PDB file of C-alpha atoms in Angstrom:
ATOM      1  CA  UNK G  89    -216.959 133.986-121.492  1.00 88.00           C
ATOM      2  CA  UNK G  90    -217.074 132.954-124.870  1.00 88.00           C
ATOM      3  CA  UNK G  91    -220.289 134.438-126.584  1.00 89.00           C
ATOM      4  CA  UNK G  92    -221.787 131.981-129.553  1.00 85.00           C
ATOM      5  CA  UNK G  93    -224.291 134.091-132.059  1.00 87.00           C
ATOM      6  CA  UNK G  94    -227.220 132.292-133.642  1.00 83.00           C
ATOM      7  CA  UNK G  95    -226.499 131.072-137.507  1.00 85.00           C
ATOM      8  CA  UNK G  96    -229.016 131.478-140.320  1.00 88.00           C
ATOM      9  CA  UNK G  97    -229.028 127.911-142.269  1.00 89.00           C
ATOM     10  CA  UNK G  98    -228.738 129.372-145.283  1.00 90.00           C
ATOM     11  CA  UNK G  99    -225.203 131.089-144.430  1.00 91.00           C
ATOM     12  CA  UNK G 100    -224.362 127.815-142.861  1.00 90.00           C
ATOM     13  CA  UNK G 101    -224.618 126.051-146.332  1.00 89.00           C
ATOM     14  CA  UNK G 102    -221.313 128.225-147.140  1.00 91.00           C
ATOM     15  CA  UNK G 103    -219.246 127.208-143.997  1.00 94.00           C
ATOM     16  CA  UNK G 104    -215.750 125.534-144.419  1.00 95.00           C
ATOM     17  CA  UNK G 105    -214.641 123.019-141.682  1.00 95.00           C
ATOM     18  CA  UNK G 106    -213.255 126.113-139.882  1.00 96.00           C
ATOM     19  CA  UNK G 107    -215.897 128.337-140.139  1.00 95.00           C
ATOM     20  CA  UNK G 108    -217.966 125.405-139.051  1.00 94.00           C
ATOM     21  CA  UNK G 109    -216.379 124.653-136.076  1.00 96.00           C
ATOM     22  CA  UNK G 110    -216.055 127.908-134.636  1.00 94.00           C
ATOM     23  CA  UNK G 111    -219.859 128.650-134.876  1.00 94.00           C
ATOM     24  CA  UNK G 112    -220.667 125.176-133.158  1.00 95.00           C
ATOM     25  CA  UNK G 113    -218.029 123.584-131.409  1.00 97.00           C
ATOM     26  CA  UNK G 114    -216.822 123.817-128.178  1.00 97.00           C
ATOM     27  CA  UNK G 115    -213.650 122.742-127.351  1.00 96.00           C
ATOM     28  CA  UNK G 116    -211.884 123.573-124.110  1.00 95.00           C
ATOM     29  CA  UNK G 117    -214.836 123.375-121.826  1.00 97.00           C
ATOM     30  CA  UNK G 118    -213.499 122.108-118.991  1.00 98.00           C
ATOM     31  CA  UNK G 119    -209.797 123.388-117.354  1.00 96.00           C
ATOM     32  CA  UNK G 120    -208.898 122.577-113.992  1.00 95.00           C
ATOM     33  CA  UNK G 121    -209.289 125.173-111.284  1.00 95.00           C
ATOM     34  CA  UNK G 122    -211.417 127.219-113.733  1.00 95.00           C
ATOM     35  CA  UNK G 123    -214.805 128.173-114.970  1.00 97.00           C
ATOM     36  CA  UNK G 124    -215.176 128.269-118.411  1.00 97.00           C
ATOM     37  CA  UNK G 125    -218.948 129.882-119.836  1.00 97.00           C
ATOM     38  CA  UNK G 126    -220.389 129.676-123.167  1.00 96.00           C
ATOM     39  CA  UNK G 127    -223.225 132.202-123.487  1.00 95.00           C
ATOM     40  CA  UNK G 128    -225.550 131.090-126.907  1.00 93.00           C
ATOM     41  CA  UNK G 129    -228.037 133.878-128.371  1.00 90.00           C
ATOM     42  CA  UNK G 130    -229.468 129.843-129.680  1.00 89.00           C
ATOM     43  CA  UNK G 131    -232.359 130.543-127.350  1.00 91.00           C
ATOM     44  CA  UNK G 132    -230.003 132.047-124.738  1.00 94.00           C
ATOM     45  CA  UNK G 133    -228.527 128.650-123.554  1.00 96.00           C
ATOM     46  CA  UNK G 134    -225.566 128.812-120.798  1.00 97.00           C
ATOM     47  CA  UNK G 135    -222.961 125.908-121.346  1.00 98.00           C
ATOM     48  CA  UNK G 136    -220.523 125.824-118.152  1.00 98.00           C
ATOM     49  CA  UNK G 137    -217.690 123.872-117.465  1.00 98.00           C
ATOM     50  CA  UNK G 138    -216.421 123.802-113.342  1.00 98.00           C
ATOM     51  CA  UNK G 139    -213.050 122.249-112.492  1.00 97.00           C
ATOM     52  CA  UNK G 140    -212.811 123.189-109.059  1.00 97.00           C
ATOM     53  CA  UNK G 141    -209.156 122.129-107.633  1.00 94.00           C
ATOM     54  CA  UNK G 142    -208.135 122.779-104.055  1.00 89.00           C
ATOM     55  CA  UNK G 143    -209.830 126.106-103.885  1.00 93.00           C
ATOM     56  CA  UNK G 144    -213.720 126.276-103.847  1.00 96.00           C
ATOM     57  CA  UNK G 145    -215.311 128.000-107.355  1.00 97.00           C
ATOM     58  CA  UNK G 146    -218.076 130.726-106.488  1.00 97.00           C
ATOM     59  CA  UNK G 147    -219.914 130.972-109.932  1.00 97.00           C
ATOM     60  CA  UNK G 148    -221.139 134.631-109.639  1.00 96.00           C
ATOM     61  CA  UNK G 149    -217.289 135.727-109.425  1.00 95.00           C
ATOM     62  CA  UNK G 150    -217.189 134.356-112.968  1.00 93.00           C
ATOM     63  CA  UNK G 151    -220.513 135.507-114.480  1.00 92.00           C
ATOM     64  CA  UNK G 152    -220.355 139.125-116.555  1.00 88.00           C
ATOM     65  CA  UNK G 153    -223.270 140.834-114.728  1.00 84.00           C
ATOM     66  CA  UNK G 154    -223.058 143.002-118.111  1.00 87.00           C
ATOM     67  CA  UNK G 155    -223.910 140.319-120.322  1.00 89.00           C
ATOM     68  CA  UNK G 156    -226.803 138.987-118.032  1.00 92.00           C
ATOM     69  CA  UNK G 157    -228.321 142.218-116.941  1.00 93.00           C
ATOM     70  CA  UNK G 158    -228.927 140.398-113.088  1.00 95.00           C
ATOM     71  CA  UNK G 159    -227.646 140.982-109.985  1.00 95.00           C
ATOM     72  CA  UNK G 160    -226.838 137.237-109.884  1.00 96.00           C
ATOM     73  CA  UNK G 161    -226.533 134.777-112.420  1.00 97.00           C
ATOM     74  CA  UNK G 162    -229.815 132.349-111.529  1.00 98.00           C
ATOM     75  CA  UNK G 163    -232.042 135.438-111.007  1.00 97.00           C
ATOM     76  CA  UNK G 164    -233.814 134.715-114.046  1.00 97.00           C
ATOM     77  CA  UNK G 165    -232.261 131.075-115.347  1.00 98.00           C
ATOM     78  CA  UNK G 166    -232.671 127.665-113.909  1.00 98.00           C
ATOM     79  CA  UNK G 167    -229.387 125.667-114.125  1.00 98.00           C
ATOM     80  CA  UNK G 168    -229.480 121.765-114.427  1.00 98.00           C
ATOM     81  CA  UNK G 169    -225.623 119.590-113.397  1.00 98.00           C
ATOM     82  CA  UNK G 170    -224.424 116.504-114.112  1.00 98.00           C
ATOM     83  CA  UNK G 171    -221.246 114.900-112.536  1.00 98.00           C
ATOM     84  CA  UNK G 172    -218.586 114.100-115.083  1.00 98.00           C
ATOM     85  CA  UNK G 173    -215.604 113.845-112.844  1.00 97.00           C
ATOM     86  CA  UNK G 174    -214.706 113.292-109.150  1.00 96.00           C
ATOM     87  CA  UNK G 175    -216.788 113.406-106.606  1.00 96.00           C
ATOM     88  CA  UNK G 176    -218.100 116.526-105.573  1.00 97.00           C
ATOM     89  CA  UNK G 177    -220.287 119.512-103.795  1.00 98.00           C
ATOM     90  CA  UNK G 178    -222.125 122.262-104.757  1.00 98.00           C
ATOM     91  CA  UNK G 179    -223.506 124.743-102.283  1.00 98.00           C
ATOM     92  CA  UNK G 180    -226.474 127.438-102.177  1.00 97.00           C
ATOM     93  CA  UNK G 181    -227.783 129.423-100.028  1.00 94.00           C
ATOM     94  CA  UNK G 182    -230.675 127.177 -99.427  1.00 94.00           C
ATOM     95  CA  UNK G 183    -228.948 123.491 -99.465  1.00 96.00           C
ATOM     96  CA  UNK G 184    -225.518 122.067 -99.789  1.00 98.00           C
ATOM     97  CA  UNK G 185    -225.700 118.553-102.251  1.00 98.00           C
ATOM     98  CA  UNK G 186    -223.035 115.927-102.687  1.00 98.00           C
ATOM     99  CA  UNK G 187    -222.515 114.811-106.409  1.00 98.00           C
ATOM    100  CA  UNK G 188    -221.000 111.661-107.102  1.00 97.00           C
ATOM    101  CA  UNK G 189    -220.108 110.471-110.656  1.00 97.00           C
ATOM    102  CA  UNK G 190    -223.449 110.867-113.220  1.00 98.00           C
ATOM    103  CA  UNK G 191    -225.686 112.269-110.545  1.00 98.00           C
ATOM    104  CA  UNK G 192    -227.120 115.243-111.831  1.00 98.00           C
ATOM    105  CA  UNK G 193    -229.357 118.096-109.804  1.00 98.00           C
ATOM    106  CA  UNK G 194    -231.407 120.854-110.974  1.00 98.00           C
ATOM    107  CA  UNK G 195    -231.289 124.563-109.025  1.00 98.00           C
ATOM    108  CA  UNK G 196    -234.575 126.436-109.657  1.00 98.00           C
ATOM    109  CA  UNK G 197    -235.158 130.135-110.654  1.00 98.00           C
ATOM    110  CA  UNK G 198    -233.890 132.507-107.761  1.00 97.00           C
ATOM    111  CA  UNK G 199    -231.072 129.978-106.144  1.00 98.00           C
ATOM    112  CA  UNK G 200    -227.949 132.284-105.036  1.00 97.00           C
ATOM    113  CA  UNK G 201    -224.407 131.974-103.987  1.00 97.00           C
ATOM    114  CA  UNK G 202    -223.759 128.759-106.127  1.00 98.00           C
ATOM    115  CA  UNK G 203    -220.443 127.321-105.121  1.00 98.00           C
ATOM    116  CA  UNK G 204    -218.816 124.080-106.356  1.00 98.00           C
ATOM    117  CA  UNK G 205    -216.120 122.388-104.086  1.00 97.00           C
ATOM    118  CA  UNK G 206    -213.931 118.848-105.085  1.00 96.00           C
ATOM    119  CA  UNK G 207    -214.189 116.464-102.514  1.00 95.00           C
ATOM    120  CA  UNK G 208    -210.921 114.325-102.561  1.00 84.00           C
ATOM    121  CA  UNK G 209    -208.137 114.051-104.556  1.00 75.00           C
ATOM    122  CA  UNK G 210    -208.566 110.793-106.322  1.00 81.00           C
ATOM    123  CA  UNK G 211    -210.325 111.951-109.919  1.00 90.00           C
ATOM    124  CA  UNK G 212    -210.115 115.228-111.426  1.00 92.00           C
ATOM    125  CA  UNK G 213    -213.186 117.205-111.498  1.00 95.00           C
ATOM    126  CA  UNK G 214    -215.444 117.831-114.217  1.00 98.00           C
ATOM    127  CA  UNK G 215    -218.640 119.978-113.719  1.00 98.00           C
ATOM    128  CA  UNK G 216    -220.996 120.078-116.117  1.00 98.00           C
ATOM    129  CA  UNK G 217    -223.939 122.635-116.344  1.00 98.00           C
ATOM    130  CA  UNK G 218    -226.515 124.240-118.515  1.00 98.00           C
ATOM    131  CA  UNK G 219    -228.991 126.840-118.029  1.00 98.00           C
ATOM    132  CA  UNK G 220    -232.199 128.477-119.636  1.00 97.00           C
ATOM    133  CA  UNK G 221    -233.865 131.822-119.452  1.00 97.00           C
ATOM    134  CA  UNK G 222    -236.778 130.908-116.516  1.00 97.00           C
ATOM    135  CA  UNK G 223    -240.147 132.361-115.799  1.00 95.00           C
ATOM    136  CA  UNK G 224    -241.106 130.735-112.837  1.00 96.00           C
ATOM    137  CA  UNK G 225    -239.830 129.105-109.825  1.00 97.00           C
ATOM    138  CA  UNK G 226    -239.541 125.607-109.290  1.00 97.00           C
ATOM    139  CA  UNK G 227    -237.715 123.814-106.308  1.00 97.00           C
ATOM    140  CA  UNK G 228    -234.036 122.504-106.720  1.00 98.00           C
ATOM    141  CA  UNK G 229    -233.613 119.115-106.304  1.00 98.00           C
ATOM    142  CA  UNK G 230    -230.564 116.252-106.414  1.00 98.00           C
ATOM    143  CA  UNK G 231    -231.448 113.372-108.945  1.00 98.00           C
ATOM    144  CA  UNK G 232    -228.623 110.179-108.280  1.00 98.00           C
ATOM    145  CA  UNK G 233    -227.858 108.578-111.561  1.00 97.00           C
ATOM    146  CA  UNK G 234    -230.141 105.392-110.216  1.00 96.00           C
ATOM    147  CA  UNK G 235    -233.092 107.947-109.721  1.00 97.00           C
ATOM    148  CA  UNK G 236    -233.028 108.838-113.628  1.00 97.00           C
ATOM    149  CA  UNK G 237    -235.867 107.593-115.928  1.00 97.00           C
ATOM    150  CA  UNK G 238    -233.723 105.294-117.904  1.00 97.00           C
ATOM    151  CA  UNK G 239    -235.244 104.087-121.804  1.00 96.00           C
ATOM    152  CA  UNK G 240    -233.780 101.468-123.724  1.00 97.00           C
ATOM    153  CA  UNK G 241    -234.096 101.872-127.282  1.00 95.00           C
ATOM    154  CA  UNK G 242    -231.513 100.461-130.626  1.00 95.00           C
ATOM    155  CA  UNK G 243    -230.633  97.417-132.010  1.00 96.00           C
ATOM    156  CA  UNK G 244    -227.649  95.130-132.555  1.00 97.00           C
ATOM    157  CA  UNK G 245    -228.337  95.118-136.129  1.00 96.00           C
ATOM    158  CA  UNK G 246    -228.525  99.261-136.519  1.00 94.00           C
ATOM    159  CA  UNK G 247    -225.146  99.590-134.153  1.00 96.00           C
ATOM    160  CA  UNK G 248    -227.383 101.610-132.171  1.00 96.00           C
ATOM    161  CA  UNK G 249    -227.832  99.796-128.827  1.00 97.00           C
ATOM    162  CA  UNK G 250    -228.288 103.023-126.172  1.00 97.00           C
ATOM    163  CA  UNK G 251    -229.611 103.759-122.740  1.00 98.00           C
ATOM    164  CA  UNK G 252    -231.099 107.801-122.030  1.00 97.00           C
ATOM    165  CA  UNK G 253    -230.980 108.355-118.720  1.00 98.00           C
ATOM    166  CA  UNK G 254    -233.778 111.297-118.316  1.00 97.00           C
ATOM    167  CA  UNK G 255    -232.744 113.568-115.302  1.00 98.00           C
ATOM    168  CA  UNK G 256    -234.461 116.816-116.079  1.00 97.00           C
ATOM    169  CA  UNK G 257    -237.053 115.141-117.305  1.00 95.00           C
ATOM    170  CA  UNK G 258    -241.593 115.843-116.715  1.00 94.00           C
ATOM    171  CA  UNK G 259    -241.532 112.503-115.216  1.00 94.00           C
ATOM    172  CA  UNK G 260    -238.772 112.806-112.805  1.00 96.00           C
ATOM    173  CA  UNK G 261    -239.147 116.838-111.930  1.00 96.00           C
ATOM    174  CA  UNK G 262    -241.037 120.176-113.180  1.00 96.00           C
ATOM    175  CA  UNK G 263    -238.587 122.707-114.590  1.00 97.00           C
ATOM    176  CA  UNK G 264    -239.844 125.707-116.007  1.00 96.00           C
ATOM    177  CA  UNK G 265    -238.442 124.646-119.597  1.00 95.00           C
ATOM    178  CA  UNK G 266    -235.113 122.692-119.183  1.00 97.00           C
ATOM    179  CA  UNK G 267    -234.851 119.427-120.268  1.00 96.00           C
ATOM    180  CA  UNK G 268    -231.520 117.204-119.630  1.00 98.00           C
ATOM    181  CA  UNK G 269    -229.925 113.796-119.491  1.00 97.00           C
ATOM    182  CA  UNK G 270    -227.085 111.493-120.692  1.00 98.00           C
ATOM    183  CA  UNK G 271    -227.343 108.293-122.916  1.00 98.00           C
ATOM    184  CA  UNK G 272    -224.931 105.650-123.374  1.00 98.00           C
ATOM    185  CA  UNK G 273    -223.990 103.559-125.602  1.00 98.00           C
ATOM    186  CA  UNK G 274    -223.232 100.052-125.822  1.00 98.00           C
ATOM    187  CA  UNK G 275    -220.200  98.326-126.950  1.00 97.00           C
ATOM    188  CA  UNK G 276    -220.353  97.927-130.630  1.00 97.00           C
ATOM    189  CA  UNK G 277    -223.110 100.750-130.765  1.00 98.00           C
ATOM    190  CA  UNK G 278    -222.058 103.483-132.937  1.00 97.00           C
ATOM    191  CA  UNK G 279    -224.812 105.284-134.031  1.00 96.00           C
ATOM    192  CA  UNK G 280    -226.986 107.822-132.212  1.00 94.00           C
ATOM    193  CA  UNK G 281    -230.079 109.646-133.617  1.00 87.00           C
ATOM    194  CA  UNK G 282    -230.348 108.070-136.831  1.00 85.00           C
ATOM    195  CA  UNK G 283    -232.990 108.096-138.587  1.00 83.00           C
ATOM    196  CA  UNK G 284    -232.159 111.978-138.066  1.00 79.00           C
ATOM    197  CA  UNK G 285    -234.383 114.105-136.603  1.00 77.00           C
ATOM    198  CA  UNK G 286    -235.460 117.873-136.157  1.00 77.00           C
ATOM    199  CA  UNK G 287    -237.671 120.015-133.845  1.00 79.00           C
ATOM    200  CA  UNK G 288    -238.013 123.368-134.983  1.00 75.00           C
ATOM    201  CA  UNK G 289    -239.430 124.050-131.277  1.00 74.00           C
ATOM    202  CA  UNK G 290    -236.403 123.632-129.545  1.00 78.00           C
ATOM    203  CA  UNK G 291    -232.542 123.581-129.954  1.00 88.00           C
ATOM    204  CA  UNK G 292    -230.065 120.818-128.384  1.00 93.00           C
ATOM    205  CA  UNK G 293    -226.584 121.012-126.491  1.00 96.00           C
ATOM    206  CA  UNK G 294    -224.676 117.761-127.248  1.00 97.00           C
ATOM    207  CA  UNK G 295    -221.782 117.037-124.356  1.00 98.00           C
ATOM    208  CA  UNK G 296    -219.756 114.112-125.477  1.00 98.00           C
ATOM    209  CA  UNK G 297    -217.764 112.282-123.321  1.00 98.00           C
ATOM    210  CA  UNK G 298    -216.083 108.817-122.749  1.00 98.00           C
ATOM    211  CA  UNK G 299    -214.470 109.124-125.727  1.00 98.00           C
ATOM    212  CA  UNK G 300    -211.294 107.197-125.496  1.00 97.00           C
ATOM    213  CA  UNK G 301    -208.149 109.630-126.727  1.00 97.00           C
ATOM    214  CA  UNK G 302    -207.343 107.527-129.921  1.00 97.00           C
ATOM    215  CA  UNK G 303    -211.318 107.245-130.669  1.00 98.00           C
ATOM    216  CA  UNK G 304    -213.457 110.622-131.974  1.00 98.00           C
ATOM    217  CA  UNK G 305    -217.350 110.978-132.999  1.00 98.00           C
ATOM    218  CA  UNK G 306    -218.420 112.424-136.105  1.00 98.00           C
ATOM    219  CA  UNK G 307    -221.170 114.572-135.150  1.00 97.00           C
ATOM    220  CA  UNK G 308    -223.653 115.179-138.073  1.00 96.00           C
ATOM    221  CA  UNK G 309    -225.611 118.669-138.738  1.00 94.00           C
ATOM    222  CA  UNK G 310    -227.190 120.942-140.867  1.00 93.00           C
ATOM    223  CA  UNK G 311    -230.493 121.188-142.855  1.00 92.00           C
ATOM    224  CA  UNK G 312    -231.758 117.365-143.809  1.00 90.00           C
ATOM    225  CA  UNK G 313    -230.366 117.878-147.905  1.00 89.00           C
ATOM    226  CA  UNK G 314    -227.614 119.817-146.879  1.00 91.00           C
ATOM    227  CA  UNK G 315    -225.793 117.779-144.222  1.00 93.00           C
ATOM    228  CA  UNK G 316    -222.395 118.401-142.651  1.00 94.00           C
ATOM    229  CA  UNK G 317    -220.105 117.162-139.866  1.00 96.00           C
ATOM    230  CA  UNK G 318    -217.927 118.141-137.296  1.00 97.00           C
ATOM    231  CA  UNK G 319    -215.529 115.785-135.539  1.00 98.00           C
ATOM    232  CA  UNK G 320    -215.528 115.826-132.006  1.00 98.00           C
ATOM    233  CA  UNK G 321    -213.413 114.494-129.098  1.00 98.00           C
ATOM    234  CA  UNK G 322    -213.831 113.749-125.305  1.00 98.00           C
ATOM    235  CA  UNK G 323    -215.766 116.360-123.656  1.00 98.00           C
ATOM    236  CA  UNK G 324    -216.422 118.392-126.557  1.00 98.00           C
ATOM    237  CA  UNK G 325    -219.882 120.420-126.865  1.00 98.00           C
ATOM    238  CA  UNK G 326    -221.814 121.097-129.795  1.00 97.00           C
ATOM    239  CA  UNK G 327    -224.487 123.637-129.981  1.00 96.00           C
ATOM    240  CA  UNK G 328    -227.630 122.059-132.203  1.00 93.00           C
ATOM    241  CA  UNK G 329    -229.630 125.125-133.724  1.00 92.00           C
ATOM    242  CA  UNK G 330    -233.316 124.177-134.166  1.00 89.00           C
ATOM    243  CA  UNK G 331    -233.443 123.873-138.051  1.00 91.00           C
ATOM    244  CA  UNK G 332    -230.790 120.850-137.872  1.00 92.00           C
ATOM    245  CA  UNK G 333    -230.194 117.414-137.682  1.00 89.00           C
ATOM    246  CA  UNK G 334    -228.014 115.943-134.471  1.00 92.00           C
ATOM    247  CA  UNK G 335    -226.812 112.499-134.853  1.00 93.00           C
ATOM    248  CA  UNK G 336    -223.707 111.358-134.065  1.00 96.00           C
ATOM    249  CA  UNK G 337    -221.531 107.892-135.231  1.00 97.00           C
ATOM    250  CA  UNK G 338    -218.101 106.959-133.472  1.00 98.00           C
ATOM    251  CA  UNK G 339    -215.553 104.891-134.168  1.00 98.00           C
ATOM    252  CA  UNK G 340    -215.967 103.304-130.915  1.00 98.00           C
ATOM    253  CA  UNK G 341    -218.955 103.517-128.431  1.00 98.00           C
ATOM    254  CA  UNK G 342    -219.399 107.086-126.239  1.00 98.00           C
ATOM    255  CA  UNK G 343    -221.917 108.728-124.621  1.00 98.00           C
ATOM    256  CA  UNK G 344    -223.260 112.219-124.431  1.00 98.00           C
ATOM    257  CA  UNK G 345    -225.332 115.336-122.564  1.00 98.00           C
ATOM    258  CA  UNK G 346    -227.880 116.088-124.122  1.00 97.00           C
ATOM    259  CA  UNK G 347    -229.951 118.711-122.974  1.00 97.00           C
ATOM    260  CA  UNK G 348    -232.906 121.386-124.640  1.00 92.00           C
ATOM    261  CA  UNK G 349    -234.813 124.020-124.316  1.00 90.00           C
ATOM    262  CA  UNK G 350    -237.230 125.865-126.646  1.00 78.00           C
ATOM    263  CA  UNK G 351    -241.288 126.092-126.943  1.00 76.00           C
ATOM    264  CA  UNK G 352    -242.163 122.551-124.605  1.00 70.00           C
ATOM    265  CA  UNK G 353    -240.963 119.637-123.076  1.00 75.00           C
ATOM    266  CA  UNK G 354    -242.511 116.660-125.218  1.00 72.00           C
ATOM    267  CA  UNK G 355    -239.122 114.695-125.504  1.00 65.00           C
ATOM    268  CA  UNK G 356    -240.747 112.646-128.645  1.00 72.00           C
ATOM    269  CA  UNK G 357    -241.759 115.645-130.210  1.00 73.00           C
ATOM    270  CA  UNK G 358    -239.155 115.388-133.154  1.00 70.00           C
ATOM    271  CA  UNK G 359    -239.791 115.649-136.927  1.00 76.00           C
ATOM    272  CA  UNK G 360    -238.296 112.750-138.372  1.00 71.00           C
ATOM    273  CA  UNK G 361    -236.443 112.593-141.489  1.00 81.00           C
ATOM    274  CA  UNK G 362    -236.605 109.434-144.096  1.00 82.00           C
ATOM    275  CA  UNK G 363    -233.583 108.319-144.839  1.00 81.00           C
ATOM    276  CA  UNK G 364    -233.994 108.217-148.159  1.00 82.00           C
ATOM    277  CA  UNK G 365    -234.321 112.322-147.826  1.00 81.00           C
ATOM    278  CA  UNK G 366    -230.848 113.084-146.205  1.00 81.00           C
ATOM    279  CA  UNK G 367    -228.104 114.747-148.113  1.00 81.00           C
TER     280      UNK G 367
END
């Protein structure tokens, strides 16, 4: 388990590419037959990767009970999924779910004995999952990816043409304070985000993915007059601390994870930054 400390923006003015990268990016998520854990002190945020192969993946056999102080990982989190690979199953000990491509589901405060099985052989799997401190209980529940509160928003002329698909979302389910989905772009839509935004109320996890091999995303952070970038390639995650931007341009269209978790759930609740104000 990889363990990701918070950054102070004004060290992160000093950061070379390297520095940068190490402190935000995460690279090698997802390995088959393997669970790979980054564990943020950015408001305690979980970022998982599960490749299960042939052999089913119990999650607790992976989680340092150390770092958690729990007798099980979900004892005090809530967990949200989505599907980025083959089809595939994830057991508890209250309800077994089957998760086909972009279908997402959410397992509530208190779930146990999480295990994630590949159904066929056809696509290689690719689990995604992130989870928040919890205070309360709220019921799992499977979302499909045609059960998601979908928004259109862009334009053709801005290059920013997008779909966000809302899964762990006040309108589609309660979660104690968890908030997840995936947008898309359109082909020739580029940008994401832009006009930038912050919310000093909550951080972001950015999951990139259909990102083509010979295409990459410049992902774009930092304080709004002290901007940076970090380039990013197919399934790739960058941690978002509060106090920066996140927007994102590629050099072909992608789409992305998003998911957040801080003081509430208001998804518009952002603090817009003129563009005449970024640096």
């Amino acid at each position: 388990m990889l363990i990701n400390y918070n950054s102070n923006p004004v060290d992160a003015k000093s950061y070379d590419t390297e520095r940068l990268r190490n402190e935000f990016l995460t690279e090698g998520l997802f390995e088959a037959g393997t669970v790979k854990m980054v564990y943020s002190h950015i408001d305690r945020v979980v970022a998982i990767g599960v490749c299960p192969e042939k052999e089913t993946i119990k999650l607790d056999e992976h989680v340092d009970k150390k770092a958690f102080g729990t007798d099980f990982f979900l004892q005090r989190r809530e967990m949200g999924i989505v599907n980025l690979g083959g089809k595939a199953e994830v057991r508890t000990s209250t309800g077994t779910y089957v998760l086909e491509y972009l279908d997402a589901l959410y397992l509530g405060m208190g779930e146990q004995g999480v295990e994630f099985s590949l159904l066929g052989s056809e696509q290689a799997s690719a689990l995604y999952c992130l989870s928040a401190p919890a205070h309360k209980t709220y019921p799992s529940l499977f979302i499909p990816q045609g059960d998601a509160r979908k928004v259109d928003l862009g334009s053709v002329n801005n290059a920013n043409v997008r779909t966000i698909n809302q899964y762990l979302h006040p309108d589609v389910l309660p979660t104690c304070q968890l908030s997840m989905g995936v947008t898309h772009l359109q082909p020739g839509s580029v940008w994401n985000t832009m006009p930038a935004h912050t919310h000093e109320r909550r951080m972001e996890a950015y999951l990139y993915f259909n990102v083509k091999p010979s295409q990459l995303v410049f992902h774009f952070m930092g304080e709004p007059n002290e901007t940076r970038h970090i380039i990013v390639r197919d399934k790739q995650l960058v941690l978002s601390p509060s106090w920066s931007i996140h927007s994102g341009c590629g050099t072909e269209n992608y789409s992305f994870v998003w998911g957040m978790l801080g003081e509430n759930q208001t998804f518009d609740d952002m603090d817009f930054i003129p563009m005449d104000s970024l640096a």
